[in-house]
Short mmCIF file of C-alpha atoms in Angstrom, two decimals:
data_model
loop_
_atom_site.label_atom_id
_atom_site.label_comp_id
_atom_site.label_asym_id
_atom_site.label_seq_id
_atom_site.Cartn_x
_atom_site.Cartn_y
_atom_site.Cartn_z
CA UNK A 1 -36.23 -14.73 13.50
CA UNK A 2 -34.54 -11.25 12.62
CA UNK A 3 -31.91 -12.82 10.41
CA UNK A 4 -34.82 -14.98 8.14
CA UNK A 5 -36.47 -11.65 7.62
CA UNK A 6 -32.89 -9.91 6.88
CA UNK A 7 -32.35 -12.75 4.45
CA UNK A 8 -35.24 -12.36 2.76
CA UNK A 9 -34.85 -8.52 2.34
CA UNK A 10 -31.45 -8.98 1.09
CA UNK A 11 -33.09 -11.45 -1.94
CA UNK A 12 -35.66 -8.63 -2.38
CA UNK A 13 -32.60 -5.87 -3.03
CA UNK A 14 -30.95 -8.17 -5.13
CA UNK A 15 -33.64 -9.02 -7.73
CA UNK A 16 -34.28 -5.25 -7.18
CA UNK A 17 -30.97 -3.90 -8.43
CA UNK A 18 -30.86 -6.29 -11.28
CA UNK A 19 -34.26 -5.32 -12.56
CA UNK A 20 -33.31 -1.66 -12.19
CA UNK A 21 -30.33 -1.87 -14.21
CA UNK A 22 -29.99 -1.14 -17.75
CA UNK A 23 -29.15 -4.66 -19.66
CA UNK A 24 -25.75 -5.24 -19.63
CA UNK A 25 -26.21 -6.41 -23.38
CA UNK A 26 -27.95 -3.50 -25.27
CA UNK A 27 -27.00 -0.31 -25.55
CA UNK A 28 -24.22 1.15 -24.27
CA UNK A 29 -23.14 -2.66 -23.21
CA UNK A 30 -19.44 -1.92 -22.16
CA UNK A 31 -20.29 0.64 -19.44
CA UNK A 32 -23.41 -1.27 -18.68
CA UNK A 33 -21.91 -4.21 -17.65
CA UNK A 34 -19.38 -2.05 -15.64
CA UNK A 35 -22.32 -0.83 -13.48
CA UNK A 36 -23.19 -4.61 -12.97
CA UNK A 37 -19.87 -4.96 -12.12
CA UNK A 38 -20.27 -2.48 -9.74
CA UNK A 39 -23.71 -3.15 -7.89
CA UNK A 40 -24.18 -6.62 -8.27
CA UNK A 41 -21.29 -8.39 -7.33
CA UNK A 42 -21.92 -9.37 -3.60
CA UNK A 43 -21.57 -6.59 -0.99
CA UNK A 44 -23.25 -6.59 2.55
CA UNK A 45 -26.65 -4.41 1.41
CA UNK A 46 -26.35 -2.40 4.83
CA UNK A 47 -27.55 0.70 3.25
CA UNK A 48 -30.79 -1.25 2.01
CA UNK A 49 -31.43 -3.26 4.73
CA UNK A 50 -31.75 -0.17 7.10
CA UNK A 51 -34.84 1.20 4.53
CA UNK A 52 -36.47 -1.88 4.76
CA UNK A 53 -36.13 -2.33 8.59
CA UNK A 54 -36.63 1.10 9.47
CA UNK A 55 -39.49 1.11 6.96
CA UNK A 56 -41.01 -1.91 8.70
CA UNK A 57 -40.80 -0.46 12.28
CA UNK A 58 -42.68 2.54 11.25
CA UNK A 59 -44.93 0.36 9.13
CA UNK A 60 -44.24 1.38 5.60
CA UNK A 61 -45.72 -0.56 3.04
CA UNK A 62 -43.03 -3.18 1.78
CA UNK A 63 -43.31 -1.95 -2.35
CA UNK A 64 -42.59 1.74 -1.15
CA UNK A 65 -39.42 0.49 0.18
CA UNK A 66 -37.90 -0.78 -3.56
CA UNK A 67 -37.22 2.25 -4.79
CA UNK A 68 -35.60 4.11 -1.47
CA UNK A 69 -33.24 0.84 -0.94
CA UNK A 70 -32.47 0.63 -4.32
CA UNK A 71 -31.12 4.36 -5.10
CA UNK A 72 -29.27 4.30 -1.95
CA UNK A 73 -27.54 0.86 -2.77
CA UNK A 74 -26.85 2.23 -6.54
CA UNK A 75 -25.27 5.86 -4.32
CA UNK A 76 -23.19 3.43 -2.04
CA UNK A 77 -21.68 1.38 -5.71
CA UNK A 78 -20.98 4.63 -7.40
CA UNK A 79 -19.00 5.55 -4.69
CA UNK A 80 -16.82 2.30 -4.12
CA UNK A 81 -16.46 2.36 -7.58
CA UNK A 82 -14.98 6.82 -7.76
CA UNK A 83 -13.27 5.20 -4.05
CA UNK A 84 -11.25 2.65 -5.89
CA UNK A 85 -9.70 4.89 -8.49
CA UNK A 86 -6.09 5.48 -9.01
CA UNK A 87 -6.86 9.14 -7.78
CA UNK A 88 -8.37 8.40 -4.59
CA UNK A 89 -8.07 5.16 -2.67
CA UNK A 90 -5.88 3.16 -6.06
CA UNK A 91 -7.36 -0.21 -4.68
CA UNK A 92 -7.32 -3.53 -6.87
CA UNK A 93 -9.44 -5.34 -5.13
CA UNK A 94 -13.30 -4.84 -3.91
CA UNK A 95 -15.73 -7.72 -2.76
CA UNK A 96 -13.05 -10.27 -3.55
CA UNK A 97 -13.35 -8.81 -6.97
CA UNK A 98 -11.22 -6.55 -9.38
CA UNK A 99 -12.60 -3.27 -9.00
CA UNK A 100 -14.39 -1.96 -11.35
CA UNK A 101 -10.90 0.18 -13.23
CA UNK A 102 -9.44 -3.13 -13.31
CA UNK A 103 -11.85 -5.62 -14.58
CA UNK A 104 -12.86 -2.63 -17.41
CA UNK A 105 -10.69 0.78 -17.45
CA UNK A 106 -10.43 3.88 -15.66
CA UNK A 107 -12.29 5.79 -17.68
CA UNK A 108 -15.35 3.55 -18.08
CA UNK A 109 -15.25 3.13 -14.11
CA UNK A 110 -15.54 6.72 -13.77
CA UNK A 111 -18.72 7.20 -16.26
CA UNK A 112 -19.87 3.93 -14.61
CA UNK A 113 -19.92 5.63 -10.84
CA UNK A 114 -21.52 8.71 -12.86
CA UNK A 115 -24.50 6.86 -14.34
CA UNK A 116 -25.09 4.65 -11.14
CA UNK A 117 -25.26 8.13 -9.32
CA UNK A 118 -27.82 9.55 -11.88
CA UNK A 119 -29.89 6.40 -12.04
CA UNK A 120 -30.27 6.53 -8.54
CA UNK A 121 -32.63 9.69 -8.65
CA UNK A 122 -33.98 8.22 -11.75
CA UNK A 123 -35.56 5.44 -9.31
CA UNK A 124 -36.90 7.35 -6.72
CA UNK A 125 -38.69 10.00 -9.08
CA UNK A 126 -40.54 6.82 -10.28
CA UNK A 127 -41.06 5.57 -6.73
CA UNK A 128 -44.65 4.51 -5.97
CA UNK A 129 -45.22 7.04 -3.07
CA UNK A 130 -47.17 10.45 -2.55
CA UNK A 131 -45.37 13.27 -4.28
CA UNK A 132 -44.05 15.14 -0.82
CA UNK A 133 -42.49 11.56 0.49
CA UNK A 134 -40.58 11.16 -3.25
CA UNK A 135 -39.17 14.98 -2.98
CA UNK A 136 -38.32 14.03 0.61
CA UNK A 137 -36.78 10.94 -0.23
CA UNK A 138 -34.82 12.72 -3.44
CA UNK A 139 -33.43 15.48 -0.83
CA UNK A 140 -32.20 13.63 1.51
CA UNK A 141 -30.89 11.25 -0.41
CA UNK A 142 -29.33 14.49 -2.47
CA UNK A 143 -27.86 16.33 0.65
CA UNK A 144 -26.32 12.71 2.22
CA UNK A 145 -24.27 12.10 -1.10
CA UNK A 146 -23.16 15.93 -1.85
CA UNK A 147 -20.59 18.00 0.14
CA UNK A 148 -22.48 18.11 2.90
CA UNK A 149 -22.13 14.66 3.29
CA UNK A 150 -20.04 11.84 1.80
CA UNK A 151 -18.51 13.65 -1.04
CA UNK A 152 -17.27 16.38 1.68
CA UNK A 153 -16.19 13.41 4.27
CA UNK A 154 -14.41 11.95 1.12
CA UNK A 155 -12.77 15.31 0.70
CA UNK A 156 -11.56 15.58 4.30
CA UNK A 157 -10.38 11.79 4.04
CA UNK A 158 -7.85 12.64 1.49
CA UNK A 159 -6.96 15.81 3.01
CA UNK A 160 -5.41 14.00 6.31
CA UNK A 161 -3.96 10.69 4.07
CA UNK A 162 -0.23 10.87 4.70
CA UNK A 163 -0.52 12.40 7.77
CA UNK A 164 -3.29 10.93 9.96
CA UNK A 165 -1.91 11.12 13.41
CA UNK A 166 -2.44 14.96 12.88
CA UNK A 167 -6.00 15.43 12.38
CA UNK A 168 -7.31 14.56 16.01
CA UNK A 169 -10.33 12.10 17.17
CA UNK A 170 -13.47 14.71 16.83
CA UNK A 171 -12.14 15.59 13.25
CA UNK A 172 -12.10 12.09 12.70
CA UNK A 173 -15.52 11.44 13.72
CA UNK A 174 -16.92 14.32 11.46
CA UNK A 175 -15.26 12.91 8.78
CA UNK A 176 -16.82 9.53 9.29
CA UNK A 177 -19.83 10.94 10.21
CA UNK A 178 -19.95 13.21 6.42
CA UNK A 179 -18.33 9.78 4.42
CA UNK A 180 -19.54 6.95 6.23
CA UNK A 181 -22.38 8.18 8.49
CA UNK A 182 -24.56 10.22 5.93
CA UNK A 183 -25.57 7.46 3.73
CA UNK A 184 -26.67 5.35 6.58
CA UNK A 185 -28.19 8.16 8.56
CA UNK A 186 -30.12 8.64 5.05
CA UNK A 187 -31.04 5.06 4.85
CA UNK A 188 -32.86 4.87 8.02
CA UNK A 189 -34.50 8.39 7.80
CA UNK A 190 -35.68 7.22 3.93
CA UNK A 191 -37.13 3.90 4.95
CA UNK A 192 -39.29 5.86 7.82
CA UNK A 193 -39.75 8.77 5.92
CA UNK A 194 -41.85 6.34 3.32
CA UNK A 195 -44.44 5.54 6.32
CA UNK A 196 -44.68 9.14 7.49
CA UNK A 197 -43.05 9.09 10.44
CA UNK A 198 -43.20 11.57 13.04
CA UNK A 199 -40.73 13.62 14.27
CA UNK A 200 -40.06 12.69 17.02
CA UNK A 201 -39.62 8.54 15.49
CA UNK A 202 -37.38 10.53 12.96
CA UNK A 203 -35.21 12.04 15.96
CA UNK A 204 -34.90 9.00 17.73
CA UNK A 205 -33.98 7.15 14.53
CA UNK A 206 -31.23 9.48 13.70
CA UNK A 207 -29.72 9.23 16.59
CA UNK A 208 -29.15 5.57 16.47
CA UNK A 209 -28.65 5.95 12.70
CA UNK A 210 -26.08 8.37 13.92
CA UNK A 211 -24.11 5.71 16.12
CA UNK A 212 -24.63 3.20 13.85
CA UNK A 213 -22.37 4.77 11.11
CA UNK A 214 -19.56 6.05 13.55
CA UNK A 215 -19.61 2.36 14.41
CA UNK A 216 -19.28 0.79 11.24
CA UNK A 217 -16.44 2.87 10.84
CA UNK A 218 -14.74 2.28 13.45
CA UNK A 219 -15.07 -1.25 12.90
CA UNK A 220 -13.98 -1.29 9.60
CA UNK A 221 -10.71 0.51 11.00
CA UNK A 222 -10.31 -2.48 13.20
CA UNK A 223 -10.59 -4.77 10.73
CA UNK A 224 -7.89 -3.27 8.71
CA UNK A 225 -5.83 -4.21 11.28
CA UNK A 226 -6.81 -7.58 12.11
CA UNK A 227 -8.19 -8.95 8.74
CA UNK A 228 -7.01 -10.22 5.77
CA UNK A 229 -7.98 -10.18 2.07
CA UNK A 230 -9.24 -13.32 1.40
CA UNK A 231 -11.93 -12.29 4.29
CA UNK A 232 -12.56 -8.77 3.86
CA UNK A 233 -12.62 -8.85 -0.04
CA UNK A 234 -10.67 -5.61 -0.10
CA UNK A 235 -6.24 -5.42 0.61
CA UNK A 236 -6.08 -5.60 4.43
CA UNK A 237 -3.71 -3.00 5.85
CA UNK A 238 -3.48 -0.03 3.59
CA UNK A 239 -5.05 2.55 6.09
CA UNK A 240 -1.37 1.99 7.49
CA UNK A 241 0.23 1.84 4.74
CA UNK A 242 -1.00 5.32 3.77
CA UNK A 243 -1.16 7.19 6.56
CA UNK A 244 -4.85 7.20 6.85
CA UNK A 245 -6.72 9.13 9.73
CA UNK A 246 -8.11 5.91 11.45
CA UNK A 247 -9.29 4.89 14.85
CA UNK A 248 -7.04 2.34 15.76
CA UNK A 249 -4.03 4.74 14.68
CA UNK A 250 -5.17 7.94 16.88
CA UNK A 251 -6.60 5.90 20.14
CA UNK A 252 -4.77 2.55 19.70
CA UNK A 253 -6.78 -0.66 19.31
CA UNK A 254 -7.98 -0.86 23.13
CA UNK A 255 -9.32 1.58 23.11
CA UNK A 256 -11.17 1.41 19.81
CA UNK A 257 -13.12 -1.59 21.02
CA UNK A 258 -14.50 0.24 24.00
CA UNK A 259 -15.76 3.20 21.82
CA UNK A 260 -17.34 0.19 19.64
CA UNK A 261 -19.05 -0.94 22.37
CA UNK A 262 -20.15 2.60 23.75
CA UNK A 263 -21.27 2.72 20.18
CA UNK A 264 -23.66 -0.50 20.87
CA UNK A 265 -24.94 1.15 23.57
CA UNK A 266 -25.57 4.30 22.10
CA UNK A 267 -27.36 2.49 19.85
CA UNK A 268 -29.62 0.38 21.81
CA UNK A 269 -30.29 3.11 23.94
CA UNK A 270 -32.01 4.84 21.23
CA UNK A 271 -34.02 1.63 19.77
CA UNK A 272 -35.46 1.12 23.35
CA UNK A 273 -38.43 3.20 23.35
CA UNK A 274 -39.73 1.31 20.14
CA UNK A 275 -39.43 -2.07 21.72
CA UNK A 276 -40.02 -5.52 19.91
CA UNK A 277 -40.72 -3.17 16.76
CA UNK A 278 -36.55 -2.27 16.79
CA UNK A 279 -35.57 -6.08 16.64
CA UNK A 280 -34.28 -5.94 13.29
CA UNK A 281 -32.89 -2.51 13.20
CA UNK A 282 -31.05 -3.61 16.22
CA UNK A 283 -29.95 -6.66 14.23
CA UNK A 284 -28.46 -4.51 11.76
CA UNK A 285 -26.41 -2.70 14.78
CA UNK A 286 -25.34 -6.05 16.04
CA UNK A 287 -24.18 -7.30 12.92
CA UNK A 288 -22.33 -3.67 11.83
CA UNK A 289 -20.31 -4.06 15.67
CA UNK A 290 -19.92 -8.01 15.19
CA UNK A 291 -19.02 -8.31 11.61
CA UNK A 292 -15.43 -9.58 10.34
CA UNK A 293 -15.17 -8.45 6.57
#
């Protein structure tokens, strides 16, 4: 069953990420325990669970995967945690959790996102791989977090908040696609990249890598809608409140669910020529489409 093996994986990351961490105790304790704070309080482990799956279709060896899964998990915290801040997003509340300027201070959250981002190369230059597949792994991981990825769909994000109706639907899908998109595409691409994959498993994989983070998006824009707190561990209903560029807000909530579900299709479309191998890649799909926090 895909969701035993998912399960599993997800107790893999999670011993993972707490043996990766420094102790929250020595040391610099204060700020370590803010990057516990950070990366080990709950969270869904998409970003992980695509190495490991995509890893396993191409058959990676399982202990190459650690080190991919957990630098892109430690990338995803740093950037919930520079998301939260006054400056940007000025949320309260993350994973049914203060955020990480709350439950500490602004300042420590920001040198807490800093050393979860450094760490995370600091893992994968240790990773147990061949010496091209680690300098692969670093760059993409490198170019999905940097301007030509999240940090640049981050910029454009705050760019159109207060006036979101303006920026029109293909800006808004680059935007996801640099913010949202480039971690996951990077995720999946990592996890295959770790069993040598060929190019053309690589294009096929991007592709519904590609879907898959457009997806999640535009789910997550629905369930700012429909959701509440309690449920989605996060304050429901601020995209509105700020004027945020989202789906929902540019094509209405109709038709938001059908580009969902073209999404779906995009991405099974890809998966097919892989077969029973895809199963738990197209788990992950399911559950991004299907999910409710």
């Amino acid at each position: 069953m895909p969701e035993t093996r998912l399960a599993q994986w997800r107790e893999r990351i999670d011993l993972a990420l707490a043996a990766a961490l420094p102790s929250a105790d020595g040391g610099a304790h204060r700020l370590h325990a803010a990057m516990h704070h950070a990366a080990l309080l709950g969270g869904k482990r998409m970003r992980p669970l695509l190495v490991y799956a995509a890893g396993d279709l191409c058959g990676a060896d399982p202990v190459a995967l650690d080190a991919p899964a957990v630098a892109i998990e430690l990338v995803h915290a740093y950037s919930l945690v520079h998301d939260d801040l006054p400056a940007m997003d000025d949320d309260d509340l993350r994973r049914n959790q203060p955020t990480v300027h709350i439950a500490f201070d602004e300042a420590t959250a920001i040198l807490a996102g800093d050393a979860l981002q450094t760490h995370a190369f600091s893992v994968l230059a240790d990773a147990p791989v061949a010496d091209a597949i680690r300098v692969a792994l670093m760059r993409t991981l490198a170019q999905a977090a940097g301007s030509a990825g999240m940090c640049g769909g981050q910029a454009l994000d705050l760019a159109a908040t207060g006036n979101g109706a303006a920026i029109g639907i293909e800006a808004l899908e680059h935007l996801h696609a640099l913010k949202t998109g480039a971690l996951i595409r990077a995720a999946v691409r990592m996890g295959a990249l770790c069993a040598n994959a060929s190019e053309a498993d690589l294009a096929r994989l991007d592709v519904y890598a590609g879907a898959l983070g457009l997806a999640f998006q535009v789910r997550d824009d629905i369930l700012d809608v429909e959701g509440d707190s309690d449920t989605l561990g996060k304050t429901a209903g601020k995209d509105a409140v700020q004027d945020k560029a989202t789906f929902p807000a540019l094509l209405g909530m109709q038709a938001s669910q059908a580009r969902l579900q073209a999404l779906a299709a995009r991405m099974d479309d890809a998966l097919e020529p892989f077969g029973e191998r895809a199963r738990l890649l197209a788990a992950l799909g399911r559950q991004a489409v299907e999910r409710r926090f």
